[in-house]
């Protein structure tokens, strides 16, 4: 499912993978459900973090 994505995702990718809106994606990050790095104003999400989240639900 995630083969077409790079190892580091952005918000747009996260929304497409989980089929959620931007607001929900930001909420998942802020609540600590998916780990991320913030570089300037951009959120960088390791693909492994998304895989771990999917395994939990």
Short mmCIF file of C-alpha atoms in Angstrom, two decimals:
data_model
loop_
_atom_site.label_atom_id
_atom_site.label_comp_id
_atom_site.label_asym_id
_atom_site.label_seq_id
_atom_site.Cartn_x
_atom_site.Cartn_y
_atom_site.Cartn_z
CA UNK A 1 0.00 0.00 0.00
CA UNK A 2 2.80 2.44 0.84
CA UNK A 3 5.33 1.33 -1.78
CA UNK A 4 4.69 4.40 -3.95
CA UNK A 5 5.60 6.82 -1.16
CA UNK A 6 9.00 8.05 0.00
CA UNK A 7 10.34 7.23 3.48
CA UNK A 8 9.38 10.71 4.70
CA UNK A 9 5.82 11.88 4.11
CA UNK A 10 4.09 15.24 4.30
CA UNK A 11 0.56 16.14 5.38
CA UNK A 12 -0.82 15.68 1.87
CA UNK A 13 0.57 12.13 1.72
CA UNK A 14 -0.76 11.32 5.20
CA UNK A 15 -4.24 12.47 4.21
CA UNK A 16 -4.16 10.35 1.05
CA UNK A 17 -2.92 7.22 2.84
CA UNK A 18 -5.42 7.40 5.70
CA UNK A 19 -8.20 8.97 3.62
CA UNK A 20 -8.73 11.74 6.15
CA UNK A 21 -8.93 15.52 6.02
CA UNK A 22 -6.11 17.92 6.84
CA UNK A 23 -7.67 18.91 10.15
CA UNK A 24 -7.83 15.28 11.28
CA UNK A 25 -4.26 14.69 10.12
CA UNK A 26 -2.97 17.63 12.16
CA UNK A 27 -4.96 16.39 15.17
CA UNK A 28 -3.32 12.94 14.94
CA UNK A 29 0.10 14.58 14.93
CA UNK A 30 -0.64 17.03 17.75
CA UNK A 31 -2.12 14.27 19.95
CA UNK A 32 1.05 12.22 19.52
CA UNK A 33 -0.69 9.34 17.77
CA UNK A 34 1.73 9.64 14.85
CA UNK A 35 5.26 10.90 15.44
CA UNK A 36 6.67 13.64 13.22
CA UNK A 37 9.38 16.25 12.84
CA UNK A 38 8.60 19.88 12.24
CA UNK A 39 11.10 21.67 10.05
CA UNK A 40 10.22 25.33 9.82
CA UNK A 41 6.52 25.31 9.01
CA UNK A 42 6.55 21.88 7.36
CA UNK A 43 5.64 18.60 9.01
CA UNK A 44 7.77 15.60 8.06
CA UNK A 45 6.29 12.23 8.97
CA UNK A 46 8.38 9.04 8.83
CA UNK A 47 6.58 6.33 6.86
CA UNK A 48 7.35 3.90 9.69
CA UNK A 49 5.30 6.08 12.08
CA UNK A 50 2.27 5.74 9.83
CA UNK A 51 2.76 1.97 9.60
CA UNK A 52 2.93 1.74 13.40
CA UNK A 53 -0.25 3.80 13.70
CA UNK A 54 -2.06 1.53 11.23
CA UNK A 55 -1.01 -1.54 13.21
CA UNK A 56 -2.50 -0.04 16.39
CA UNK A 57 -5.97 0.62 15.01
#
